[in-house]
């Protein structure tokens, strides 16, 4: 199984439009962070987690010509805004149409139907994305193309939950601010854990670096990667020295093999 980080930035991305801070003006490519997304390649299938506003460019940059499914963590636009661009995958083998299957919890799938209503209309116009949505139970594992996926639910803010996903020895959690004990229990023996860490200072809807590290220590994976970082987290080159052993800041394009 291979995990590729397609984007590791918070909702505004890094650099932030108009910002002149040292991170936003850094020449280190690892300080350029598109909106948070990842690709998991397993058993000859390619699963994308989240499809935000940078989805099109992320697919081009990673050279992806075929995807098998999209898992969405929650409805925020930095995770869903690029869904219209699945059209390209619909038509790659035209006249064969590849419908794109999207999985998430009830509230997220409802939001997709609201936001992209034209894709689900009875009188669709030509060229709309061909999407089939699948509402998952937050409490039960589900299968995508024969691959078992376990949802891990966390609290994002008072109003929103975010669904993380465990695929074998990999767990991917983003946009969480709290995770209940019963959900942490589902992460036992995970070897690679991805978890969101916005910045060093606490935040109302995201883990800080320290909060993320506390969760990592509980789960004790072999390797942990931080994602969904803001420009306020500091330069990537300095993060490497500030994080404990086994905890790394992810960066766009990073590939992780999970055996
Ligand atoms: Zn987000
Ligand atoms: Zn900045
Ligand atoms: Zn969010």
GROMACS .gro file of N, CA and C and ligand atoms in nm, residues 11 74 76 78-79 156 175 206 228, ligand 1:
model
   28
   11UNK      N    1  -0.720   2.534   0.518
   11UNK     CA    2  -0.823   2.573   0.420
   11UNK      C    3  -0.778   2.682   0.324
   74UNK      N    4  -1.547   1.538   0.546
   74UNK     CA    5  -1.657   1.626   0.590
   74UNK      C    6  -1.686   1.724   0.479
   76UNK      N    7  -1.669   2.059   0.446
   76UNK     CA    8  -1.606   2.189   0.422
   76UNK      C    9  -1.548   2.199   0.283
   78UNK      N   10  -1.282   2.323   0.157
   78UNK     CA   11  -1.142   2.288   0.131
   78UNK      C   12  -1.124   2.137   0.114
   79UNK      N   13  -1.234   2.060   0.136
   79UNK     CA   14  -1.229   1.915   0.118
   79UNK      C   15  -1.322   1.864   0.007
  156UNK      N   16  -1.498   1.800   1.499
  156UNK     CA   17  -1.423   1.906   1.430
  156UNK      C   18  -1.450   2.038   1.503
  175UNK      N   19  -0.894   1.740   1.019
  175UNK     CA   20  -0.998   1.833   1.064
  175UNK      C   21  -1.069   1.783   1.190
  206UNK      N   22  -0.936   2.263   1.533
  206UNK     CA   23  -0.827   2.175   1.486
  206UNK      C   24  -0.734   2.143   1.602
  228UNK      N   25  -0.267   1.921   0.720
  228UNK     CA   26  -0.362   2.034   0.737
  228UNK      C   27  -0.296   2.146   0.816
  260LIG    ZN1   28  -1.003   2.151   0.627
   0.00000   0.00000   0.00000
